[in-house]
CSV table of N, CA and C in Angstrom, one decimal:
chain,number,residue,atom,x,y,z
A,1,UNK,N,271.4,204.8,336.3
A,1,UNK,CA,272.1,203.5,336.2
A,1,UNK,C,271.4,202.4,337.0
A,2,UNK,N,270.9,202.8,338.2
A,2,UNK,CA,270.1,201.9,339.1
A,2,UNK,C,268.8,201.6,338.4
A,3,UNK,N,268.3,202.6,337.7
A,3,UNK,CA,267.0,202.3,337.0
A,3,UNK,C,267.1,201.3,335.9
A,4,UNK,N,268.2,201.4,335.1
A,4,UNK,CA,268.5,200.4,334.1
A,4,UNK,C,268.6,199.0,334.7
A,5,UNK,N,269.4,199.0,335.8
A,5,UNK,CA,269.6,197.7,336.5
A,5,UNK,C,268.3,197.1,337.0
A,6,UNK,N,267.4,197.9,337.6
A,6,UNK,CA,266.2,197.4,338.1
A,6,UNK,C,265.2,197.0,337.0
A,7,UNK,N,265.3,197.7,335.9
A,7,UNK,CA,264.4,197.3,334.7
A,7,UNK,C,264.9,196.0,334.1
A,8,UNK,N,266.2,195.8,334.1
A,8,UNK,CA,266.8,194.5,333.6
A,8,UNK,C,266.4,193.4,334.6
A,9,UNK,N,266.5,193.7,335.8
A,9,UNK,CA,266.1,192.7,336.8
A,9,UNK,C,264.6,192.3,336.7
A,10,UNK,N,263.8,193.3,336.5
A,10,UNK,CA,262.3,193.0,336.3
A,10,UNK,C,262.1,192.2,335.0
A,11,UNK,N,262.8,192.6,334.0
A,11,UNK,CA,262.7,191.9,332.7
A,11,UNK,C,263.1,190.4,332.9
A,12,UNK,N,264.2,190.2,333.6
A,12,UNK,CA,264.7,188.9,333.8
A,12,UNK,C,263.7,188.0,334.6
A,13,UNK,N,263.2,188.6,335.7
A,13,UNK,CA,262.2,188.0,336.5
A,13,UNK,C,260.9,187.6,335.7
A,14,UNK,N,260.5,188.6,334.9
A,14,UNK,CA,259.3,188.3,334.1
A,14,UNK,C,259.5,187.2,333.1
A,15,UNK,N,260.7,187.2,332.5
A,15,UNK,CA,261.1,186.1,331.6
A,15,UNK,C,261.2,184.8,332.3
A,16,UNK,N,261.7,184.7,333.4
A,16,UNK,CA,261.8,183.4,334.2
A,16,UNK,C,260.4,183.0,334.6
A,17,UNK,N,259.5,183.9,334.9
A,17,UNK,CA,258.1,183.6,335.3
A,17,UNK,C,257.4,183.0,334.1
A,18,UNK,N,257.6,183.7,332.9
A,18,UNK,CA,257.0,183.2,331.6
A,18,UNK,C,257.5,181.8,331.3
A,19,UNK,N,258.8,181.5,331.4
A,19,UNK,CA,259.4,180.2,331.2
A,19,UNK,C,258.8,179.2,332.1
A,20,UNK,N,258.6,179.5,333.4
A,20,UNK,CA,258.0,178.6,334.4
A,20,UNK,C,256.6,178.3,334.0
A,21,UNK,N,255.8,179.3,333.6
A,21,UNK,CA,254.4,179.0,333.1
A,21,UNK,C,254.4,178.1,331.9
A,22,UNK,N,255.3,178.4,330.9
A,22,UNK,CA,255.4,177.5,329.7
A,22,UNK,C,255.8,176.1,330.1
A,23,UNK,N,256.7,175.9,331.0
A,23,UNK,CA,257.1,174.6,331.5
A,23,UNK,C,256.0,173.9,332.2
A,24,UNK,N,255.2,174.6,333.0
A,24,UNK,CA,254.0,173.9,333.7
A,24,UNK,C,253.0,173.6,332.6
A,25,UNK,N,252.7,174.4,331.6
A,25,UNK,CA,251.8,174.1,330.6
A,25,UNK,C,252.2,172.9,329.8
A,26,UNK,N,253.5,172.9,329.4
A,26,UNK,CA,254.1,171.7,328.6
A,26,UNK,C,253.9,170.4,329.4
A,27,UNK,N,254.2,170.5,330.7
A,27,UNK,CA,254.1,169.3,331.6
A,27,UNK,C,252.7,168.8,331.7
A,28,UNK,N,251.7,169.8,331.8
A,28,UNK,CA,250.3,169.4,331.9
A,28,UNK,C,249.9,168.8,330.6
A,29,UNK,N,250.2,169.4,329.4
A,29,UNK,CA,249.9,168.8,328.1
A,29,UNK,C,250.5,167.4,327.9
A,30,UNK,N,251.7,167.2,328.4
A,30,UNK,CA,252.4,165.9,328.3
A,30,UNK,C,251.6,164.9,329.1
A,31,UNK,N,251.3,165.2,330.3
A,31,UNK,CA,250.5,164.3,331.1
A,31,UNK,C,249.1,164.0,330.6
A,32,UNK,N,248.5,165.1,330.0
A,32,UNK,CA,247.1,164.9,329.5
A,32,UNK,C,247.2,163.9,328.3
A,33,UNK,N,248.2,164.0,327.4
A,33,UNK,CA,248.3,163.2,326.3
A,33,UNK,C,249.0,161.8,326.6
A,34,UNK,N,249.5,161.7,327.7
A,34,UNK,CA,250.1,160.4,328.1
A,34,UNK,C,249.1,159.6,328.9
A,35,UNK,N,248.2,160.2,329.7
A,35,UNK,CA,247.3,159.5,330.5
A,35,UNK,C,245.9,159.5,330.1
A,36,UNK,N,245.4,160.5,329.5
A,36,UNK,CA,244.0,160.7,329.1
A,36,UNK,C,243.7,160.5,327.6
A,37,UNK,N,244.5,161.1,326.8
A,37,UNK,CA,244.3,161.1,325.3
A,37,UNK,C,245.5,160.5,324.7
A,38,UNK,N,245.4,160.1,323.4
A,38,UNK,CA,246.5,159.6,322.6
A,38,UNK,C,246.3,159.9,321.2
A,39,UNK,N,247.3,159.9,320.4
A,39,UNK,CA,247.3,160.1,319.0
A,39,UNK,C,247.8,158.8,318.3
A,40,UNK,N,247.2,158.4,317.2
A,40,UNK,CA,247.6,157.3,316.4
A,40,UNK,C,247.5,157.7,314.9
A,41,UNK,N,248.4,157.2,314.1
A,41,UNK,CA,248.4,157.5,312.7
A,41,UNK,C,248.1,156.2,312.0
A,42,UNK,N,247.2,156.2,311.1
A,42,UNK,CA,246.9,155.0,310.2
A,42,UNK,C,248.0,154.9,309.2
A,43,UNK,N,248.5,153.7,309.1
A,43,UNK,CA,249.6,153.4,308.2
A,43,UNK,C,249.4,152.4,307.1
A,44,UNK,N,248.1,152.0,307.0
A,44,UNK,CA,247.8,151.0,305.9
A,44,UNK,C,246.3,151.2,305.5
A,45,UNK,N,245.8,150.3,304.7
A,45,UNK,CA,244.5,150.4,304.2
A,45,UNK,C,243.4,149.6,305.0
A,46,UNK,N,243.8,149.2,306.2
A,46,UNK,CA,242.9,148.3,306.9
A,46,UNK,C,241.6,149.0,307.4
A,47,UNK,N,241.5,150.3,307.4
A,47,UNK,CA,240.3,151.0,307.8
A,47,UNK,C,239.7,151.8,306.7
A,48,UNK,N,240.2,151.7,305.5
A,48,UNK,CA,239.6,152.5,304.4
A,48,UNK,C,238.2,152.0,304.1
A,49,UNK,N,237.4,152.9,303.7
A,49,UNK,CA,237.5,154.3,303.4
A,49,UNK,C,237.3,155.2,304.6
A,50,UNK,N,236.9,154.8,305.7
A,50,UNK,CA,236.6,155.6,306.9
A,50,UNK,C,237.8,156.3,307.4
A,51,UNK,N,238.9,155.6,307.5
A,51,UNK,CA,240.2,156.2,308.0
A,51,UNK,C,241.2,155.8,306.9
A,52,UNK,N,241.8,156.8,306.3
A,52,UNK,CA,242.7,156.6,305.2
A,52,UNK,C,244.2,156.5,305.7
A,53,UNK,N,245.1,156.0,304.9
A,53,UNK,CA,246.5,156.0,305.1
A,53,UNK,C,247.0,157.4,305.4
A,54,UNK,N,247.6,157.6,306.5
A,54,UNK,CA,248.2,158.9,306.8
A,54,UNK,C,247.3,159.7,307.7
A,55,UNK,N,246.0,159.3,307.9
A,55,UNK,CA,245.2,160.1,308.8
A,55,UNK,C,245.6,159.9,310.3
A,56,UNK,N,245.3,160.9,311.1
A,56,UNK,CA,245.6,160.9,312.5
A,56,UNK,C,244.3,160.7,313.3
A,57,UNK,N,244.3,159.9,314.3
A,57,UNK,CA,243.1,159.8,315.1
A,57,UNK,C,243.5,160.2,316.6
A,58,UNK,N,242.5,160.9,317.2
A,58,UNK,CA,242.7,161.2,318.6
A,58,UNK,C,241.8,160.2,319.4
A,59,UNK,N,242.4,159.5,320.4
A,59,UNK,CA,241.6,158.6,321.1
A,59,UNK,C,241.6,158.9,322.6
A,60,UNK,N,240.5,158.4,323.3
A,60,UNK,CA,240.3,158.6,324.7
A,60,UNK,C,240.7,157.4,325.5
A,61,UNK,N,241.6,157.4,326.4
A,61,UNK,CA,242.1,156.2,327.0
A,61,UNK,C,241.3,155.7,328.2
A,62,UNK,N,240.5,156.6,328.9
A,62,UNK,CA,239.9,156.2,330.2
A,62,UNK,C,238.7,155.4,330.1
A,63,UNK,N,237.9,155.4,329.0
A,63,UNK,CA,236.7,154.6,328.9
A,63,UNK,C,236.9,153.4,328.0
A,64,UNK,N,236.9,152.2,328.6
A,64,UNK,CA,237.1,151.0,327.9
A,64,UNK,C,235.9,150.1,327.8
A,65,UNK,N,234.7,150.7,327.9
A,65,UNK,CA,233.5,150.0,327.7
A,65,UNK,C,233.0,150.2,326.2
A,66,UNK,N,233.2,149.2,325.4
A,66,UNK,CA,232.9,149.3,324.0
A,66,UNK,C,231.6,148.8,323.6
A,67,UNK,N,231.0,149.4,322.5
A,67,UNK,CA,229.8,148.9,321.9
A,67,UNK,C,230.1,148.6,320.4
A,68,UNK,N,229.2,147.7,319.9
A,68,UNK,CA,229.4,147.4,318.4
A,68,UNK,C,229.4,148.7,317.6
A,69,UNK,N,230.3,148.8,316.7
A,69,UNK,CA,230.4,149.9,315.8
A,69,UNK,C,231.4,151.0,316.3
A,70,UNK,N,231.9,150.9,317.5
A,70,UNK,CA,232.9,151.8,318.0
A,70,UNK,C,234.2,151.6,317.3
A,71,UNK,N,235.0,152.6,317.0
A,71,UNK,CA,236.3,152.5,316.5
A,71,UNK,C,237.3,152.7,317.6
A,72,UNK,N,238.3,151.8,317.7
A,72,UNK,CA,239.2,151.9,318.8
A,72,UNK,C,240.6,151.7,318.3
A,73,UNK,N,241.5,151.9,319.2
A,73,UNK,CA,243.0,151.8,319.0
A,73,UNK,C,243.5,150.7,319.9
A,74,UNK,N,244.2,149.8,319.3
A,74,UNK,CA,244.9,148.7,320.1
A,74,UNK,C,246.3,148.6,319.7
A,75,UNK,N,247.1,148.0,320.6
A,75,UNK,CA,248.5,147.8,320.4
A,75,UNK,C,248.6,146.3,320.1
A,76,UNK,N,249.1,146.0,318.9
A,76,UNK,CA,249.3,144.6,318.5
A,76,UNK,C,250.6,144.4,317.9
A,77,UNK,N,251.4,143.5,318.4
A,77,UNK,CA,252.8,143.3,317.9
A,77,UNK,C,253.6,144.5,317.8
A,78,UNK,N,253.5,145.4,318.9
A,78,UNK,CA,254.3,146.5,319.0
A,78,UNK,C,253.8,147.8,318.3
A,79,UNK,N,252.8,147.7,317.5
A,79,UNK,CA,252.3,148.8,316.7
A,79,UNK,C,250.8,149.1,317.0
A,80,UNK,N,250.5,150.4,316.9
A,80,UNK,CA,249.1,150.8,317.1
A,80,UNK,C,248.3,150.5,315.9
A,81,UNK,N,247.1,149.9,316.1
A,81,UNK,CA,246.2,149.6,315.0
A,81,UNK,C,244.8,150.2,315.3
A,82,UNK,N,244.1,150.6,314.3
A,82,UNK,CA,242.8,151.2,314.4
A,82,UNK,C,241.8,150.1,313.8
A,83,UNK,N,240.8,149.7,314.6
A,83,UNK,CA,239.9,148.7,314.2
A,83,UNK,C,238.5,149.1,314.7
A,84,UNK,N,237.4,148.4,314.1
A,84,UNK,CA,236.1,148.7,314.5
A,84,UNK,C,235.6,147.4,315.3
A,85,UNK,N,234.8,147.7,316.3
A,85,UNK,CA,234.2,146.6,317.2
A,85,UNK,C,233.1,146.0,316.4
A,86,UNK,N,233.2,144.7,316.1
A,86,UNK,CA,232.1,144.0,315.4
A,86,UNK,C,231.2,143.3,316.4
A,87,UNK,N,231.8,142.8,317.5
A,87,UNK,CA,231.0,142.1,318.5
A,87,UNK,C,231.6,142.3,319.9
A,88,UNK,N,230.8,142.1,320.9
A,88,UNK,CA,231.2,142.3,322.3
A,88,UNK,C,230.9,141.1,323.1
A,89,UNK,N,231.2,141.1,324.4
A,89,UNK,CA,231.1,140.0,325.3
A,89,UNK,C,229.7,139.3,325.2
A,90,UNK,N,229.6,138.0,325.1
A,90,UNK,CA,228.4,137.3,325.0
A,90,UNK,C,227.9,137.0,323.5
A,91,UNK,N,228.5,137.8,322.6
A,91,UNK,CA,228.1,137.6,321.2
A,91,UNK,C,228.8,136.4,320.6
A,92,UNK,N,228.2,135.8,319.6
A,92,UNK,CA,228.8,134.7,318.8
A,92,UNK,C,229.0,135.2,317.4
A,93,UNK,N,230.2,135.1,317.0
A,93,UNK,CA,230.6,135.5,315.6
A,93,UNK,C,230.9,134.3,314.7
A,94,UNK,N,230.3,134.4,313.5
A,94,UNK,CA,230.5,133.4,312.5
A,94,UNK,C,230.8,134.1,311.2
A,95,UNK,N,231.8,133.6,310.5
A,95,UNK,CA,232.0,134.1,309.1
A,95,UNK,C,232.0,132.9,308.2
A,96,UNK,N,231.1,133.0,307.2
A,96,UNK,CA,230.8,131.9,306.3
A,96,UNK,C,230.8,132.5,304.9
A,97,UNK,N,230.4,131.7,303.9
A,97,UNK,CA,230.2,132.1,302.6
A,97,UNK,C,229.2,133.2,302.4
A,98,UNK,N,228.2,133.3,303.3
A,98,UNK,CA,227.2,134.3,303.3
A,98,UNK,C,227.7,135.7,303.8
A,99,UNK,N,228.8,135.6,304.7
A,99,UNK,CA,229.3,136.9,305.2
A,99,UNK,C,229.4,136.8,306.7
A,100,UNK,N,229.4,138.0,307.3
A,100,UNK,CA,229.5,138.1,308.8
A,100,UNK,C,228.2,137.9,309.5
A,101,UNK,N,228.1,137.0,310.4
A,101,UNK,CA,226.9,136.8,311.2
A,101,UNK,C,227.3,137.0,312.7
A,102,UNK,N,226.5,137.8,313.4
A,102,UNK,CA,226.6,138.1,314.8
A,102,UNK,C,225.3,137.5,315.4
A,103,UNK,N,225.5,136.6,316.4
A,103,UNK,CA,224.4,135.9,317.0
A,103,UNK,C,223.4,135.3,316.0
A,104,UNK,N,223.9,134.8,314.9
A,104,UNK,CA,223.1,134.1,313.9
A,104,UNK,C,222.4,135.1,312.9
A,105,UNK,N,222.6,136.4,313.1
A,105,UNK,CA,222.0,137.4,312.1
A,105,UNK,C,223.1,137.9,311.2
A,106,UNK,N,222.8,137.7,309.9
A,106,UNK,CA,223.7,138.2,308.8
A,106,UNK,C,223.7,139.8,308.9
A,107,UNK,N,224.9,140.3,309.0
A,107,UNK,CA,225.1,141.8,309.2
A,107,UNK,C,225.1,142.5,307.8
A,108,UNK,N,224.3,143.6,307.8
A,108,UNK,CA,224.2,144.4,306.7
A,108,UNK,C,225.0,145.7,307.0
A,109,UNK,N,226.2,145.7,306.5
A,109,UNK,CA,227.1,146.8,306.8
A,109,UNK,C,227.2,147.8,305.6
A,110,UNK,N,226.5,148.8,305.6
A,110,UNK,CA,226.4,149.7,304.4
A,110,UNK,C,227.7,150.4,304.1
A,111,UNK,N,228.5,150.7,305.2
A,111,UNK,CA,229.8,151.5,305.0
A,111,UNK,C,230.9,150.6,304.6
A,112,UNK,N,230.7,149.2,304.7
A,112,UNK,CA,231.8,148.3,304.3
A,112,UNK,C,231.6,147.9,302.8
A,113,UNK,N,232.7,148.2,302.1
A,113,UNK,CA,232.6,148.0,300.6
A,113,UNK,C,233.1,146.7,300.1
A,114,UNK,N,233.7,145.9,301.0
A,114,UNK,CA,234.3,144.6,300.6
A,114,UNK,C,233.6,143.5,301.4
A,115,UNK,N,233.6,142.3,300.8
A,115,UNK,CA,233.0,141.1,301.5
A,115,UNK,C,233.8,140.7,302.7
A,116,UNK,N,233.1,140.3,303.7
A,116,UNK,CA,233.8,139.8,304.9
A,116,UNK,C,234.0,138.3,304.7
A,117,UNK,N,235.3,137.9,304.6
A,117,UNK,CA,235.6,136.5,304.4
A,117,UNK,C,236.5,136.0,305.5
A,118,UNK,N,236.5,134.7,305.7
A,118,UNK,CA,237.4,134.0,306.7
A,118,UNK,C,238.8,133.9,306.0
A,119,UNK,N,239.8,134.1,306.8
A,119,UNK,CA,241.2,133.9,306.3
A,119,UNK,C,241.6,132.4,306.6
A,120,UNK,N,242.3,131.8,305.6
A,120,UNK,CA,242.8,130.4,305.7
A,120,UNK,C,243.7,130.3,306.9
A,121,UNK,N,244.6,131.3,307.2
A,121,UNK,CA,245.5,131.2,308.3
A,121,UNK,C,244.9,131.8,309.6
A,122,UNK,N,243.6,132.0,309.6
A,122,UNK,CA,243.0,132.6,310.7
A,122,UNK,C,242.4,131.6,311.7
A,123,UNK,N,241.6,132.1,312.6
A,123,UNK,CA,240.9,131.3,313.6
A,123,UNK,C,239.8,130.5,313.1
A,124,UNK,N,239.2,129.6,313.9
A,124,UNK,CA,238.1,128.8,313.5
A,124,UNK,C,236.8,129.5,314.0
A,125,UNK,N,235.8,129.3,313.2
A,125,UNK,CA,234.5,129.9,313.6
A,125,UNK,C,233.5,128.8,313.8
A,126,UNK,N,232.4,129.0,314.6
A,126,UNK,CA,232.0,130.2,315.3
A,126,UNK,C,232.8,130.5,316.6
A,127,UNK,N,232.9,131.7,317.0
A,127,UNK,CA,233.6,132.1,318.2
A,127,UNK,C,232.6,132.9,319.1
A,128,UNK,N,232.5,132.5,320.4
A,128,UNK,CA,231.7,133.2,321.4
A,128,UNK,C,232.6,134.0,322.3
A,129,UNK,N,232.3,135.3,322.4
A,129,UNK,CA,233.2,136.1,323.2
A,129,UNK,C,232.9,136.0,324.6
A,130,UNK,N,234.0,136.0,325.4
A,130,UNK,CA,233.8,135.9,326.9
A,130,UNK,C,233.8,137.4,327.4
A,131,UNK,N,233.5,137.5,328.7
A,131,UNK,CA,233.4,138.8,329.4
A,131,UNK,C,234.8,139.4,329.2
A,132,UNK,N,234.8,140.7,328.8
A,132,UNK,CA,236.0,141.5,328.7
A,132,UNK,C,236.7,141.3,327.4
A,133,UNK,N,236.0,140.7,326.4
A,133,UNK,CA,236.6,140.5,325.1
A,133,UNK,C,235.8,141.3,324.0
A,134,UNK,N,236.5,141.7,322.9
A,134,UNK,CA,235.8,142.3,321.8
A,134,UNK,C,236.4,141.7,320.5
A,135,UNK,N,235.5,141.6,319.5
A,135,UNK,CA,235.9,141.1,318.2
A,135,UNK,C,236.1,142.3,317.3
A,136,UNK,N,237.3,142.5,316.7
A,136,UNK,CA,237.6,143.6,315.9
A,136,UNK,C,237.8,143.3,314.4
A,137,UNK,N,237.2,144.2,313.6
A,137,UNK,CA,237.4,144.0,312.1
A,137,UNK,C,237.8,145.4,311.6
A,138,UNK,N,238.7,145.3,310.6
A,138,UNK,CA,239.0,146.5,309.8
A,138,UNK,C,237.9,146.8,308.8
A,139,UNK,N,237.7,148.0,308.4
A,139,UNK,CA,236.7,148.3,307.4
A,139,UNK,C,237.1,147.9,306.0
A,140,UNK,N,238.4,147.9,305.7
A,140,UNK,CA,239.0,147.4,304.5
A,140,UNK,C,239.2,145.9,304.7
A,141,UNK,N,238.2,145.2,304.5
A,141,UNK,CA,238.2,143.8,304.9
A,141,UNK,C,239.2,142.9,304.2
A,142,UNK,N,239.5,143.2,303.0
A,142,UNK,CA,240.5,142.4,302.2
A,142,UNK,C,241.9,142.7,302.6
A,143,UNK,N,242.2,143.8,303.3
A,143,UNK,CA,243.6,144.3,303.6
A,143,UNK,C,243.8,144.3,305.1
A,144,UNK,N,243.0,143.8,305.9
A,144,UNK,CA,243.1,144.0,307.3
A,144,UNK,C,243.4,142.7,308.1
A,145,UNK,N,244.5,142.8,308.9
A,145,UNK,CA,244.8,141.8,309.9
A,145,UNK,C,244.0,142.2,311.1
A,146,UNK,N,243.1,141.4,311.5
A,146,UNK,CA,242.2,141.7,312.6
A,146,UNK,C,241.8,140.5,313.4
A,147,UNK,N,240.7,140.4,314.1
A,147,UNK,CA,240.3,139.3,314.9
A,147,UNK,C,240.1,138.0,314.1
A,148,UNK,N,239.9,138.1,312.8
A,148,UNK,CA,239.8,136.9,311.9
A,148,UNK,C,241.2,136.2,312.0
A,149,UNK,N,242.3,136.9,312.2
A,149,UNK,CA,243.6,136.3,312.3
A,149,UNK,C,244.0,136.0,313.7
A,150,UNK,N,243.9,137.0,314.6
A,150,UNK,CA,244.4,136.9,316.0
A,150,UNK,C,243.3,136.6,317.0
A,151,UNK,N,242.1,136.5,316.6
A,151,UNK,CA,241.0,136.1,317.6
A,151,UNK,C,240.5,137.3,318.4
A,152,UNK,N,239.6,137.0,319.3
A,152,UNK,CA,239.1,138.1,320.2
A,152,UNK,C,240.2,138.8,320.9
A,153,UNK,N,240.0,140.0,321.2
A,153,UNK,CA,241.0,140.9,321.9
A,153,UNK,C,240.5,141.2,323.3
A,154,UNK,N,241.3,141.0,324.3
A,154,UNK,CA,240.9,141.4,325.7
A,154,UNK,C,240.9,142.9,325.7
A,155,UNK,N,239.8,143.4,326.4
A,155,UNK,CA,239.7,144.9,326.5
A,155,UNK,C,240.9,145.6,327.1
A,156,UNK,N,241.6,144.9,328.0
A,156,UNK,CA,242.8,145.5,328.6
A,156,UNK,C,243.9,145.7,327.6
A,157,UNK,N,243.9,145.0,326.5
A,157,UNK,CA,244.9,145.2,325.4
A,157,UNK,C,244.6,146.3,324.5
A,158,UNK,N,243.5,147.0,324.7
A,158,UNK,CA,243.1,148.1,323.8
A,158,UNK,C,243.6,149.4,324.5
A,159,UNK,N,243.8,150.4,323.6
A,159,UNK,CA,244.3,151.7,324.1
A,159,UNK,C,243.2,152.7,324.4
A,160,UNK,N,242.1,152.6,323.6
A,160,UNK,CA,241.0,153.6,323.9
A,160,UNK,C,240.1,153.8,322.6
A,161,UNK,N,239.1,154.6,322.8
A,161,UNK,CA,238.1,154.8,321.8
A,161,UNK,C,238.4,156.1,320.9
A,162,UNK,N,238.3,155.9,319.6
A,162,UNK,CA,238.6,157.1,318.7
A,162,UNK,C,237.5,158.1,318.9
A,163,UNK,N,237.9,159.4,319.2
A,163,UNK,CA,237.0,160.5,319.3
A,163,UNK,C,237.1,161.5,318.3
A,164,UNK,N,238.2,161.5,317.5
A,164,UNK,CA,238.3,162.5,316.4
A,164,UNK,C,239.2,162.0,315.3
A,165,UNK,N,239.0,162.4,314.1
A,165,UNK,CA,239.8,162.0,313.0
A,165,UNK,C,240.3,163.3,312.3
A,166,UNK,N,241.6,163.3,312.0
A,166,UNK,CA,242.3,164.4,311.3
A,166,UNK,C,242.8,163.9,310.0
A,167,UNK,N,242.1,164.3,308.9
A,167,UNK,CA,242.5,163.9,307.6
A,167,UNK,C,243.8,164.6,307.2
A,168,UNK,N,244.8,163.9,306.8
A,168,UNK,CA,246.1,164.5,306.5
A,168,UNK,C,246.3,164.7,305.0
A,169,UNK,N,245.7,163.8,304.2
A,169,UNK,CA,245.9,163.9,302.7
A,169,UNK,C,244.6,163.5,302.0
A,170,UNK,N,244.5,163.9,300.8
A,170,UNK,CA,243.4,163.4,300.0
A,170,UNK,C,242.1,163.9,300.4
A,171,UNK,N,242.0,165.2,300.9
A,171,UNK,CA,240.7,165.7,301.4
A,171,UNK,C,239.7,165.9,300.3
């Protein structure tokens, strides 16, 4: 009888220890994904074909030094958006009938399938970026609300750099 009781006590203690370990692991993962990494889901065609509707991206929150061509996540109007850095601090951006010009040089973007045009309801060009600003464009240029509409984005308004893409449909 005492043996059954002690075995039950050991089992109960082992179960509590396991639950404690699982709780610590869950807390660690929660903090890791709250402070260091993040997940965002693409909900439109603004980054097609590189990031499709329904894809998930994993982003790194701690490094906010961006270079041209980086894909990043930002929070705009309460929702997460995925965009590509077209220009950084010190660059002058111009969009004309010829296309996208950075520092006077017409950009040859092989992965962009649509023309880069200025929006009527957007900002005026040329724009020179100040320190701590980035100019963001979606790859799906005809469907993207980006810096052509809301202007340069302060780096502190960004969430982080995309480090992985998880394709959810249409593989």
